[in-house]
CSV table of C-alpha atoms and ligand atoms in Angstrom, one decimal:
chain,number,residue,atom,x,y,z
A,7,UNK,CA,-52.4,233.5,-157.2
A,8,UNK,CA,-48.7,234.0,-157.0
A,9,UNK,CA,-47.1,233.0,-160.7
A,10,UNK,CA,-43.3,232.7,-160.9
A,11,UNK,CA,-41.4,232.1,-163.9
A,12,UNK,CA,-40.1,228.9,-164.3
A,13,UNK,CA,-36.6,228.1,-163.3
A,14,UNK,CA,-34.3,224.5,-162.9
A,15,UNK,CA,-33.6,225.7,-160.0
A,16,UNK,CA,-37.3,225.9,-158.4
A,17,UNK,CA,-37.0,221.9,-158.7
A,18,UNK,CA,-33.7,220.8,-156.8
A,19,UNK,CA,-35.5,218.8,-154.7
A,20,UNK,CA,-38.6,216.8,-157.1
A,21,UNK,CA,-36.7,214.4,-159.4
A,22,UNK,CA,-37.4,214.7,-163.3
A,23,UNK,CA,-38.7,211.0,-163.4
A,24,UNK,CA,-41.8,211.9,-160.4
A,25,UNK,CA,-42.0,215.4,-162.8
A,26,UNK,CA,-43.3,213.0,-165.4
A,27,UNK,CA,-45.4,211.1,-163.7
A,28,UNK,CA,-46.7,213.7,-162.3
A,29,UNK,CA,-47.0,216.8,-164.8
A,30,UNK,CA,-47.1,215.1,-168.1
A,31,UNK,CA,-50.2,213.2,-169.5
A,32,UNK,CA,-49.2,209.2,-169.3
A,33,UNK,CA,-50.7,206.6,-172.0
A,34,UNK,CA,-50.1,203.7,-169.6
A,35,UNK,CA,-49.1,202.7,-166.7
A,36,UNK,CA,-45.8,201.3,-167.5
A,37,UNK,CA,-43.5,204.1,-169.9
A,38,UNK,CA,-39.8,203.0,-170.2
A,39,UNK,CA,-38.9,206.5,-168.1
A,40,UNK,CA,-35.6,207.0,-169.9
A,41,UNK,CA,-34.2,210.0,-169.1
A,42,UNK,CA,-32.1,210.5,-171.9
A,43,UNK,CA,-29.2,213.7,-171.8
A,44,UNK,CA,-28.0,213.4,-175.4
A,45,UNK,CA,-28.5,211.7,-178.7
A,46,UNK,CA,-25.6,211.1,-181.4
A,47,UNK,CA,-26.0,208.6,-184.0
A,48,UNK,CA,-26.8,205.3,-183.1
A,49,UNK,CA,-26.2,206.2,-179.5
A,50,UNK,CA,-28.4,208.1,-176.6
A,51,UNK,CA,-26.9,208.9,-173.4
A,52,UNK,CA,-28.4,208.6,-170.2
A,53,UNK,CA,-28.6,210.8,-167.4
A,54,UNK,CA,-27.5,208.0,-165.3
A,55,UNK,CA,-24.2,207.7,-167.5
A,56,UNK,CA,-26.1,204.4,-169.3
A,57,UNK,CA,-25.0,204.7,-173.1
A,58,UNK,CA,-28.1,203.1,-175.2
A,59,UNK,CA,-27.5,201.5,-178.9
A,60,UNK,CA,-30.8,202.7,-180.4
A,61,UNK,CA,-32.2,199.6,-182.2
A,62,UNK,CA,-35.7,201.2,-183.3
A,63,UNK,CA,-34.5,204.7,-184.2
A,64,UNK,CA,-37.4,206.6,-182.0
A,65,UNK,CA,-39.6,204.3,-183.9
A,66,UNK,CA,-38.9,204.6,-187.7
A,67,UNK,CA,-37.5,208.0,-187.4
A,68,UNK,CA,-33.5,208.9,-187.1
A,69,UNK,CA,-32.7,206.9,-190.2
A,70,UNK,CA,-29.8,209.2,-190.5
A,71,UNK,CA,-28.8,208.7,-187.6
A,72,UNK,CA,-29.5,211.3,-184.1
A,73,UNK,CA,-28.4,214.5,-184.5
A,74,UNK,CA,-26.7,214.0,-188.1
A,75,UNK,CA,-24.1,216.9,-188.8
A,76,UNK,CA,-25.7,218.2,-192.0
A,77,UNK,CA,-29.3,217.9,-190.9
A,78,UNK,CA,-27.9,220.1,-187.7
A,79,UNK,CA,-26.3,222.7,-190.6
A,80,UNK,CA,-29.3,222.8,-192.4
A,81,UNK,CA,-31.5,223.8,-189.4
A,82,UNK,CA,-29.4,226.2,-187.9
A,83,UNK,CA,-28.9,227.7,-191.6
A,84,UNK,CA,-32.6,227.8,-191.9
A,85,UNK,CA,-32.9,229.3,-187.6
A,86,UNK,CA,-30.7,232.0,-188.5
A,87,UNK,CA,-33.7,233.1,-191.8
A,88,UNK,CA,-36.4,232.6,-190.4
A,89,UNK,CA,-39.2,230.6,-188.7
A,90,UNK,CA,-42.9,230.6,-188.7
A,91,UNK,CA,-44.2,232.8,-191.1
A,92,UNK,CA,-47.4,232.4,-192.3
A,93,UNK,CA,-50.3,229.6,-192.5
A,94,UNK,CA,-49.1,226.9,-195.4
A,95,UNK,CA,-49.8,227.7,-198.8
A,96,UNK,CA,-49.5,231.4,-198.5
A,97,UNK,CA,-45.6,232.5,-199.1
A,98,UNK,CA,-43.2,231.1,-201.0
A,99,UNK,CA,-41.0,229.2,-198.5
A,100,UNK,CA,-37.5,228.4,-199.5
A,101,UNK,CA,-37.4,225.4,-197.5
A,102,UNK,CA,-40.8,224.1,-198.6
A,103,UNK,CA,-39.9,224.8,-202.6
A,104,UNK,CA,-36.6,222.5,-202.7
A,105,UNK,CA,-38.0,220.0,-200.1
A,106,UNK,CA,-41.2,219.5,-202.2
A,107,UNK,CA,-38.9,219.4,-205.7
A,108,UNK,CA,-36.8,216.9,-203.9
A,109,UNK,CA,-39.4,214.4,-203.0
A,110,UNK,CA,-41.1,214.6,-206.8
A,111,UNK,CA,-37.5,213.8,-208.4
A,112,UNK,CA,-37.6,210.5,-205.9
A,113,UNK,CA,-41.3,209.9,-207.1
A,114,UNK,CA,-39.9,210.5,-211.2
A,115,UNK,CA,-39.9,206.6,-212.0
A,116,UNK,CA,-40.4,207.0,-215.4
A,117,UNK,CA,-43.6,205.2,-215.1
A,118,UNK,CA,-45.7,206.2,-218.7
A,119,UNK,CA,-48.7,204.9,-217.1
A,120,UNK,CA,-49.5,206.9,-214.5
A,121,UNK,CA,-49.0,210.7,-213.8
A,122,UNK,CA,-45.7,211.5,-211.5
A,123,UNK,CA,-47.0,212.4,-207.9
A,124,UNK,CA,-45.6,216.1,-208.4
A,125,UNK,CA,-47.7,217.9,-205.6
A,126,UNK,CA,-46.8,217.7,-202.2
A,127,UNK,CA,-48.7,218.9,-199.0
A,128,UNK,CA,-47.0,219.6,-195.7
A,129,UNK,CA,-48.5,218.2,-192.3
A,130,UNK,CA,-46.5,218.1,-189.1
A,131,UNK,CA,-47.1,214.1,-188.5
A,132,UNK,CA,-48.1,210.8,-190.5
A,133,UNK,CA,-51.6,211.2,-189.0
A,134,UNK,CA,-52.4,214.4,-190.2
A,135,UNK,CA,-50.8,213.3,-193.5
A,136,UNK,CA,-53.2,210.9,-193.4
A,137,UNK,CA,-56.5,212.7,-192.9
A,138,UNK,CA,-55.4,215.0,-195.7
A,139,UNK,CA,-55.2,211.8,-198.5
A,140,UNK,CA,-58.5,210.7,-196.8
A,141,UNK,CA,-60.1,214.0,-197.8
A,142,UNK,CA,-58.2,214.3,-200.8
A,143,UNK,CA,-59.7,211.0,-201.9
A,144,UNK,CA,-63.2,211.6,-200.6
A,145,UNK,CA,-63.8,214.6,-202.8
A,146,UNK,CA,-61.7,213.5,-205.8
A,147,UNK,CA,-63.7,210.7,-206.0
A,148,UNK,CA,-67.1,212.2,-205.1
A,149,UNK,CA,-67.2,208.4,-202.9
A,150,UNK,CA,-67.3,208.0,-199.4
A,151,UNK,CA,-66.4,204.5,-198.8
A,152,UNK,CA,-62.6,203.9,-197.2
A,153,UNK,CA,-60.7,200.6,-197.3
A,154,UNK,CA,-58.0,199.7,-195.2
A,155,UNK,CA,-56.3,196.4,-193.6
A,156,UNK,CA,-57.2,194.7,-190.4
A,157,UNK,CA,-54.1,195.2,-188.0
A,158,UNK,CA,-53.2,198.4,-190.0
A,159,UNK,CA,-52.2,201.7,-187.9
A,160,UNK,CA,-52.3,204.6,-189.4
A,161,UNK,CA,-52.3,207.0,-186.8
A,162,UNK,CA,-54.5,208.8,-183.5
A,163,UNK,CA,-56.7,211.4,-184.6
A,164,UNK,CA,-60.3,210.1,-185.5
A,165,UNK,CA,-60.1,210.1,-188.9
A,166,UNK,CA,-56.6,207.8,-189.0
A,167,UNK,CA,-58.2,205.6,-186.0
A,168,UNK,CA,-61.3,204.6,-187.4
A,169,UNK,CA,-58.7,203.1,-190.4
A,170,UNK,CA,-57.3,201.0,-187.9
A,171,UNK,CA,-58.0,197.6,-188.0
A,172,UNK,CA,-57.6,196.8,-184.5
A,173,UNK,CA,-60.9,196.9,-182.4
A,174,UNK,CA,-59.0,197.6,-179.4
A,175,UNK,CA,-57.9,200.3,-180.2
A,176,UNK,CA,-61.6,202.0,-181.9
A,177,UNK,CA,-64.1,200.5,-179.5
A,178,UNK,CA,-64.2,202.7,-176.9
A,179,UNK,CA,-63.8,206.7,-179.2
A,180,UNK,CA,-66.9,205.9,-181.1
A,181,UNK,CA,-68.7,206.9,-183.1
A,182,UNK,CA,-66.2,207.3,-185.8
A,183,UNK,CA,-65.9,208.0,-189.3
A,184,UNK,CA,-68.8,205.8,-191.3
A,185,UNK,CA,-68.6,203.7,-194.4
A,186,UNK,CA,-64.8,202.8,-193.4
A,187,UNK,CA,-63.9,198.7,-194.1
A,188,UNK,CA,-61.0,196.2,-193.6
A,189,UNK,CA,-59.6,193.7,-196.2
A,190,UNK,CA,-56.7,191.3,-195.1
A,191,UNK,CA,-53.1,192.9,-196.0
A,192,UNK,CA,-51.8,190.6,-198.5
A,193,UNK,CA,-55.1,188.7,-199.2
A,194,UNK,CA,-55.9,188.5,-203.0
A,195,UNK,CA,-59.5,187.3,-202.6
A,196,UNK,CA,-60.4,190.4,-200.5
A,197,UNK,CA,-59.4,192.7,-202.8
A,198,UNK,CA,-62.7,192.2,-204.5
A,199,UNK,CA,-63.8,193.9,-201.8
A,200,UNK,CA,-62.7,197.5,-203.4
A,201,UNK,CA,-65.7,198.4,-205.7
A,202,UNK,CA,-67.4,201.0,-207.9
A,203,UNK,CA,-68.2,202.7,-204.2
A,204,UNK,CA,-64.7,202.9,-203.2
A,205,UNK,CA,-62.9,205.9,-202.6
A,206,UNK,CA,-59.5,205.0,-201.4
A,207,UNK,CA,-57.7,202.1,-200.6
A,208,UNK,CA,-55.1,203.0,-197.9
A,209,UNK,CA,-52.3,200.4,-197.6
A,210,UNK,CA,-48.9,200.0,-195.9
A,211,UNK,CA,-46.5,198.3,-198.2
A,212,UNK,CA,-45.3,196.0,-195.5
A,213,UNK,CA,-47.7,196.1,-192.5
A,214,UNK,CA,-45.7,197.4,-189.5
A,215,UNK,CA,-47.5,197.2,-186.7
A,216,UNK,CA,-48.6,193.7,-187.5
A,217,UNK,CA,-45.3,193.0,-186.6
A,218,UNK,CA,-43.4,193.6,-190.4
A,219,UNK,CA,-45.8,191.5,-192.9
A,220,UNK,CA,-44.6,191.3,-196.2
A,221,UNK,CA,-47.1,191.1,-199.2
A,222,UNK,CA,-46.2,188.5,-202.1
A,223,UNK,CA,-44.8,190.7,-204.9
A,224,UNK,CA,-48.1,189.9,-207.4
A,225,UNK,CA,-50.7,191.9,-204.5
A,226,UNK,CA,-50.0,195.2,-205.1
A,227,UNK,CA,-49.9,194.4,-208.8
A,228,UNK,CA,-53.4,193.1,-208.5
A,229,UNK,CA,-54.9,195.6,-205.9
A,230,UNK,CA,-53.5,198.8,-208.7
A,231,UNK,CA,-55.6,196.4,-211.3
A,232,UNK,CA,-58.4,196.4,-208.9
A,233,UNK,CA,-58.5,200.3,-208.3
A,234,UNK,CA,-58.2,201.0,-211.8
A,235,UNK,CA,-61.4,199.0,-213.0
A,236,UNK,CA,-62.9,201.0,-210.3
A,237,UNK,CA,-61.9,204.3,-210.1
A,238,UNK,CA,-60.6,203.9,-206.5
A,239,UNK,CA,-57.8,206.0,-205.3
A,240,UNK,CA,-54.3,203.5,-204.4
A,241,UNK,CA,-52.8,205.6,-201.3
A,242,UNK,CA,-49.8,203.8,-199.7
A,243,UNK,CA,-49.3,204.7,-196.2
A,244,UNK,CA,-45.0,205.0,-196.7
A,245,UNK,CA,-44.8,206.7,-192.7
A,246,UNK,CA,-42.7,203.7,-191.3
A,247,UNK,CA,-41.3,202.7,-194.5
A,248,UNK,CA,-40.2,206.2,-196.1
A,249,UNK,CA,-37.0,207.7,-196.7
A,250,UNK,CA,-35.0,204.3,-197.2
A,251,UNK,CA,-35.5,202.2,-194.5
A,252,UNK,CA,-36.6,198.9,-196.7
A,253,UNK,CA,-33.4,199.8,-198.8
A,254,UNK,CA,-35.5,201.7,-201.5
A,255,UNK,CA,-36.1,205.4,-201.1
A,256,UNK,CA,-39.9,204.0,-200.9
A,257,UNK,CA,-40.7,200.8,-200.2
A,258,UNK,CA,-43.6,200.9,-203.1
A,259,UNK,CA,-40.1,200.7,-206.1
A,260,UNK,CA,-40.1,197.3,-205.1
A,261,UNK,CA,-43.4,196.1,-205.6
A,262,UNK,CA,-43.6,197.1,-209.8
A,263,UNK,CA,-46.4,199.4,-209.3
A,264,UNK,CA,-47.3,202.7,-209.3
A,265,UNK,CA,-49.5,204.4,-206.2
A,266,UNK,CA,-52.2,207.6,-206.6
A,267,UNK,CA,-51.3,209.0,-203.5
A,268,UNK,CA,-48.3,208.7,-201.2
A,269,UNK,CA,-47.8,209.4,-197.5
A,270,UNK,CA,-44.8,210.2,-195.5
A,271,UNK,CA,-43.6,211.6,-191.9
A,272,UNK,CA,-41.6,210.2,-189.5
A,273,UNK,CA,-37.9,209.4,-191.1
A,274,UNK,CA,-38.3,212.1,-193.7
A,275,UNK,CA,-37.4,214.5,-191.2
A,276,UNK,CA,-34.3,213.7,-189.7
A,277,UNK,CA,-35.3,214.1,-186.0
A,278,UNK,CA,-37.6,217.0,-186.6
A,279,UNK,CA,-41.7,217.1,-187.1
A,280,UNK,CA,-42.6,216.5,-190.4
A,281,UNK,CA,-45.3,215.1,-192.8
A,282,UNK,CA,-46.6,214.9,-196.5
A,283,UNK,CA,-49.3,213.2,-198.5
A,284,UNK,CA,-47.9,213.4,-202.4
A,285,UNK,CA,-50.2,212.7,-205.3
A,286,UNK,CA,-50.4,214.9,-209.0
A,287,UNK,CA,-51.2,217.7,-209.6
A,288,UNK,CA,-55.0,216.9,-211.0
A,289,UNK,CA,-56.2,215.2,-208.0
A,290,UNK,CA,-54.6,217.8,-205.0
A,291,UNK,CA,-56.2,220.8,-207.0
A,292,UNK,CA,-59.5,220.0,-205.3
A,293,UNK,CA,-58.4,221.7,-202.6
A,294,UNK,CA,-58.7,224.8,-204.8
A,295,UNK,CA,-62.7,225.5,-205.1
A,296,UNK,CA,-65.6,224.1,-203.1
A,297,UNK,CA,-64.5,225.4,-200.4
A,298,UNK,CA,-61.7,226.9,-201.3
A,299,UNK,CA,-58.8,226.5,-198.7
A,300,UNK,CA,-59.9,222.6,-198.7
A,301,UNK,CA,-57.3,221.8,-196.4
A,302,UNK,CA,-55.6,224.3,-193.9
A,303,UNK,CA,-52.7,224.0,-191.5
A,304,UNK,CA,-50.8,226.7,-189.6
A,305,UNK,CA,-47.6,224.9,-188.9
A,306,UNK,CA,-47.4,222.1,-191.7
A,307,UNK,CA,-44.4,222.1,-193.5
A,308,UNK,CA,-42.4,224.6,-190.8
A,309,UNK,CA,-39.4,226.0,-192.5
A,310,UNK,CA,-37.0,224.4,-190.3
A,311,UNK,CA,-38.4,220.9,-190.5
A,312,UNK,CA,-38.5,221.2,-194.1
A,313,UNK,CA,-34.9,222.2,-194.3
A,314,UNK,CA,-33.8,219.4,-192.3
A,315,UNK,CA,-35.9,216.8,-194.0
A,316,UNK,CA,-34.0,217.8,-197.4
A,317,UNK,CA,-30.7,217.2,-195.9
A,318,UNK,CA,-31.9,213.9,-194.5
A,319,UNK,CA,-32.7,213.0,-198.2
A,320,UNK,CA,-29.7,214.2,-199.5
A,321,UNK,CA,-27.8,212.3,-196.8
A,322,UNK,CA,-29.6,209.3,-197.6
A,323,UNK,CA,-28.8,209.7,-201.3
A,324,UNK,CA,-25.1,211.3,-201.1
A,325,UNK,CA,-24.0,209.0,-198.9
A,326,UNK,CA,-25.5,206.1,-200.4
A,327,UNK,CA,-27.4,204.4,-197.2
A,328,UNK,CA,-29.3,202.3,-199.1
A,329,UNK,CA,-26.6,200.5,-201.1
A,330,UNK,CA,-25.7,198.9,-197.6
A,331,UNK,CA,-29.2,197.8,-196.0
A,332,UNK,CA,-29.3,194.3,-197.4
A,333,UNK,CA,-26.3,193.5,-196.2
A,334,UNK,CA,-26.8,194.8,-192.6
A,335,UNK,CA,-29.8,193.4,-192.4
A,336,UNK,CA,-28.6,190.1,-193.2
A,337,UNK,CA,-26.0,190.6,-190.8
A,338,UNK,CA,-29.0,190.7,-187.9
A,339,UNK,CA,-30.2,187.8,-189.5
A,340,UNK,CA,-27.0,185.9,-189.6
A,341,UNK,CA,-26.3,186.8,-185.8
A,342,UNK,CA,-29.3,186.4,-184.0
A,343,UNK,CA,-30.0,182.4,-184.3
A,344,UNK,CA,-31.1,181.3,-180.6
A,345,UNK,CA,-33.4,178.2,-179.6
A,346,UNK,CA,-35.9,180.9,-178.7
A,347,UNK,CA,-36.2,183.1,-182.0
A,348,UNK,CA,-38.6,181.6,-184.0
A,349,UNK,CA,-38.5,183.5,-187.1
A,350,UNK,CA,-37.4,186.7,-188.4
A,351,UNK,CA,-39.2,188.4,-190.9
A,352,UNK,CA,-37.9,192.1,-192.9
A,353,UNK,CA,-38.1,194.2,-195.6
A,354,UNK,CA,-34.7,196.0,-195.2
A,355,UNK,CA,-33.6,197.4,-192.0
A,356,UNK,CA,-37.7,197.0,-190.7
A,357,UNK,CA,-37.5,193.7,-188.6
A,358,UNK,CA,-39.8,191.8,-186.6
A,359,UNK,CA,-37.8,189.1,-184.2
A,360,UNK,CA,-40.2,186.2,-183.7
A,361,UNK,CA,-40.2,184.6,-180.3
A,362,UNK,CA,-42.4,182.5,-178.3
A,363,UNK,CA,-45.1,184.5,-176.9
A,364,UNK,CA,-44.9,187.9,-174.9
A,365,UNK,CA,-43.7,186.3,-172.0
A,366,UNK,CA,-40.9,184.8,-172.9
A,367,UNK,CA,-40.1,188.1,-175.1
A,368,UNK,CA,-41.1,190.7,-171.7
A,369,UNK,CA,-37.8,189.8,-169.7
A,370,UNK,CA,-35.5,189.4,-172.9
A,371,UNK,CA,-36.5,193.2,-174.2
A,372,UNK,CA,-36.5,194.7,-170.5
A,373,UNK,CA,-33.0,193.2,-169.6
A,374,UNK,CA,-31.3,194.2,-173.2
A,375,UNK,CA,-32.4,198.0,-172.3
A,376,UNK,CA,-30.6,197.6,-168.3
A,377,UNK,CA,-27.4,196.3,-171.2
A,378,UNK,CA,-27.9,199.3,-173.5
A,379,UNK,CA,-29.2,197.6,-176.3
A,380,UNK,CA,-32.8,199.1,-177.2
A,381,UNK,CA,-35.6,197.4,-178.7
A,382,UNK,CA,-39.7,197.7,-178.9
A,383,UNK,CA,-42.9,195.5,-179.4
A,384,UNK,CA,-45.6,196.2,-182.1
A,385,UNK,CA,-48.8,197.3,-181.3
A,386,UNK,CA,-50.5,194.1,-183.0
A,387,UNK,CA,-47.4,192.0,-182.6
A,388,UNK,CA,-46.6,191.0,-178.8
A,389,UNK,CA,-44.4,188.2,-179.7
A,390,UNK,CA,-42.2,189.9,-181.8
A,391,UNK,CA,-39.0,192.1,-181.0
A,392,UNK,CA,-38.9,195.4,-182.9
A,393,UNK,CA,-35.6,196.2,-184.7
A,394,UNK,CA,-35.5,199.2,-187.1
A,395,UNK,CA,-32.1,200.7,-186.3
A,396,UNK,CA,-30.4,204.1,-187.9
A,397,UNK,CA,-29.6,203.4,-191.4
A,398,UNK,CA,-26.4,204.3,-190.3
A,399,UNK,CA,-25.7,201.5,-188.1
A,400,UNK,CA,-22.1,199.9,-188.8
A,401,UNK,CA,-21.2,195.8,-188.9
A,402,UNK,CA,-19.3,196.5,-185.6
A,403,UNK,CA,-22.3,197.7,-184.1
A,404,UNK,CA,-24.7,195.1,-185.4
A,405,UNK,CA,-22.5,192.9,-183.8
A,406,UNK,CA,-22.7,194.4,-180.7
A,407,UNK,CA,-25.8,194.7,-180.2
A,408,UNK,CA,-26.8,190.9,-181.4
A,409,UNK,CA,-24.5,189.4,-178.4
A,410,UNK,CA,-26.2,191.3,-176.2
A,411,UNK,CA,-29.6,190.6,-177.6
A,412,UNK,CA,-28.3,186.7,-177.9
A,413,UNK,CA,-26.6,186.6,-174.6
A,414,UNK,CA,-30.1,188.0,-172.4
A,415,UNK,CA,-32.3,185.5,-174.8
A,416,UNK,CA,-30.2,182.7,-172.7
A,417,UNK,CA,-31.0,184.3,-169.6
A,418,UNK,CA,-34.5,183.3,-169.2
A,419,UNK,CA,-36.1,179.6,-168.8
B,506,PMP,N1,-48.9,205.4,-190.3
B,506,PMP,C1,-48.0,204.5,-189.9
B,506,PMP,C2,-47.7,203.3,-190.7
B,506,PMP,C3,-47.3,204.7,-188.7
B,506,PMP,O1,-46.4,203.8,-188.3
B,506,PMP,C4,-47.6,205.8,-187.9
B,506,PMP,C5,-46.9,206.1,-186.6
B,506,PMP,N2,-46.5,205.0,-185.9
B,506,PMP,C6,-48.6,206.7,-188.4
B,506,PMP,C7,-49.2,206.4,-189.5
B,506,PMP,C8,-48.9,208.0,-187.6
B,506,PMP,O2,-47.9,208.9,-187.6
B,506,PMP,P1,-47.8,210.0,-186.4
B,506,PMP,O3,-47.5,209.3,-185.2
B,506,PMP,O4,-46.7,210.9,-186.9
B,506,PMP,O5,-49.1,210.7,-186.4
């Protein structure tokens, strides 16, 4: 068969839009189709001229903001070294060796009790970073047993889905992993639930996808208690929360405890692929023997994501984002107070805008996007509007976006 290379030209007449419904896997039957021609800090740009506020930060991920200048510097400093080298673990990787330094000195509480998390593994995404602490905990533990919450997500690939505690979502990819159970997220009884047979706990600090639930300060207290009497690993999944978006580097610092394992992706890398699961030194090194190479990945921790995740920590440090997230999320709060919001809940700059029910939210989120302002559901959470904006975000545009959030909510009967 004739093969051409491929050319813009060679589709003049096809639009992009029926090119991605027709050439690119869909996961339902209903994507937004945005067709988006730049991105700069809070804003995206659409082809049609349409200029977006970006309430939800591609989901928990451009805390700094799209296409930050010094995360830009850092990449094309690091583009102009060098790339892909060599499977992870092998060479000594500039990028990798500050990056990793940088996210111990974060995890230096000064906490006597337990040892500094001061070993970092690179993944590409949270999921991966999540199969990793799974494994990690599964042989430092010698246990097979996983705990995690109902209504959690923690990611796709079968080992992160059968933690999920949504049915839904597992029922029809079985068989997956065995000996994996659900507590409630926040509920002190069922933390009895972690025993003598428990490997790992894994545990959002505020349940995202639930739509934002925020634990009473005592439960992680009392679930650290818990994995101490019984030897069971205390991984908190930090993918939504990391890199400042609660208005702590991690969300975990304000909780007074200490976790085993820690795992991060999405905001730590500015805009570029990135993941890590962080624990000490003791517990990654059985990755070392039996097998050795316990865990392998070509691409994890690619120089140029790792470069640009250090600025993004450093931008969210040296500029001193977190300082300001109270305050702007009390601003959302102040602002959007309409008959129809029912509650809003946050930890930070994560928010979850209560209405009604999905219907009357449907028509309120689909109008805001045709008036620029963009929003998002939860996967466990239809009633609720998603708002997890840039940490960037100024007052003026707060204010902005609210009217237009406000003004559409009075749209509607
Ligand atoms: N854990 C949490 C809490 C998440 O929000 C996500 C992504 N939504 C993941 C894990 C999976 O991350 P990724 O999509 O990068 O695999």
């Amino acid at each position: 068969m004739f093969q051409q290379p491929y050319h813009q030209n060679s589709i003049q007449l096809i639009t992009h839009r029926e090119l991605f419904l027709k050439n690119l896997a869909q996961t339902s039957d209903f994507p937004l189709a945005l067709e988006i021609e730049k991105a700069e800090g809070v804003y995206l740009y659409g082809k049609d001229g349409q200029k977006y506020i970006d309430l939800i930060a591609g989901i928990g991920v451009s805390n700094v903001g799209h296409r930050h200048p010094k995360v830009l510097q850092a990449i094309h400093n690091q583009l102009d070294k060098y790339l892909h080298l060599m499977v992870y673990g092998e060479y000594i990787q500039t990028p990798q060796v500050e990056l990793a330094e940088a996210l111990v000195k974060t995890l230096d509480l000064g906490c006597k009790k337990y040892p500094v998390l001061d070993n970092v593994y690179f993944t590409n995404s949270g999921t991966e970073a999540i199969e990793g602490a799974m494994k990690l905990a599964k042989r430092f533990t010698e246990r097979q047993e996983i705990i995690s919450c109902f209504n959690a997500y923690h990611g796709a690939t079968q080992g992160a889905l059968s933690l999920s505690g949504s049915e839904n979502f597992k029922r029809n990819y079985r068989p997956l992993l065995p000996q994996i159970k659900q507590i409630r997220h926040g509920n002190f009884d069922d933390i009895q639930k972690i025993s003598c047979r428990t490997a790992a706990i894994i545990i959002e600090i505020v349940s995202g996808e639930a739509g934002v639930r925020i634990p009473d300060y005592e439960y992680f207290k009392a679930l650290r208690k818990q994995c101490d009497l019984t030897g069971t690993l205390l991984i908190v999944d930090e993918i939504q929360t990391g890199f400042g978006r609660t208005g702590t580097f991690w969300a975990f610092q304000q909780f007074g405890f200490y976790p085993d394992v820690l795992v991060c992706a999405k905001g730590m890398g500015g805009g570029m692929p990135i993941g890590a699961f962080i624990a000490n030194q003791k517990i990654m090194s059985v990755f070392k023997n039996n097998p050795i190479l316990g865990h392998i990945t070509t691409f994890g921790g690619h120089p140029v994501s790792c470069a640009a995740s250090l600025a993004t920590l450093n931008v969210i440090l040296e500029e001193k984002l977190l300082d300001d997230i109270q305050r702007k999320a009390q601003i959302f709060k102040d602002l959007l107070v309409h008959e129809k919001i029912k509650e809003i809940r946050n930890q930070g700059l994560m928010m979850a805008v209560e209405f009604e029910d999905f219907e009357t939210l449907k028509p309120i989120i689909d109008k805001a996007i045709k008036k620029g302002v963009i929003t998002d559901w939860f996967l466990f959470c239809d009633n609720s509007m998603r708002i997890a904006p840039p940490l960037i975000i100024t007052e003026e545009e707060i204010r902005m976006a609210c009217q237009t959030i406000i003004s559409v909510s009075s749209l509607f009967n």
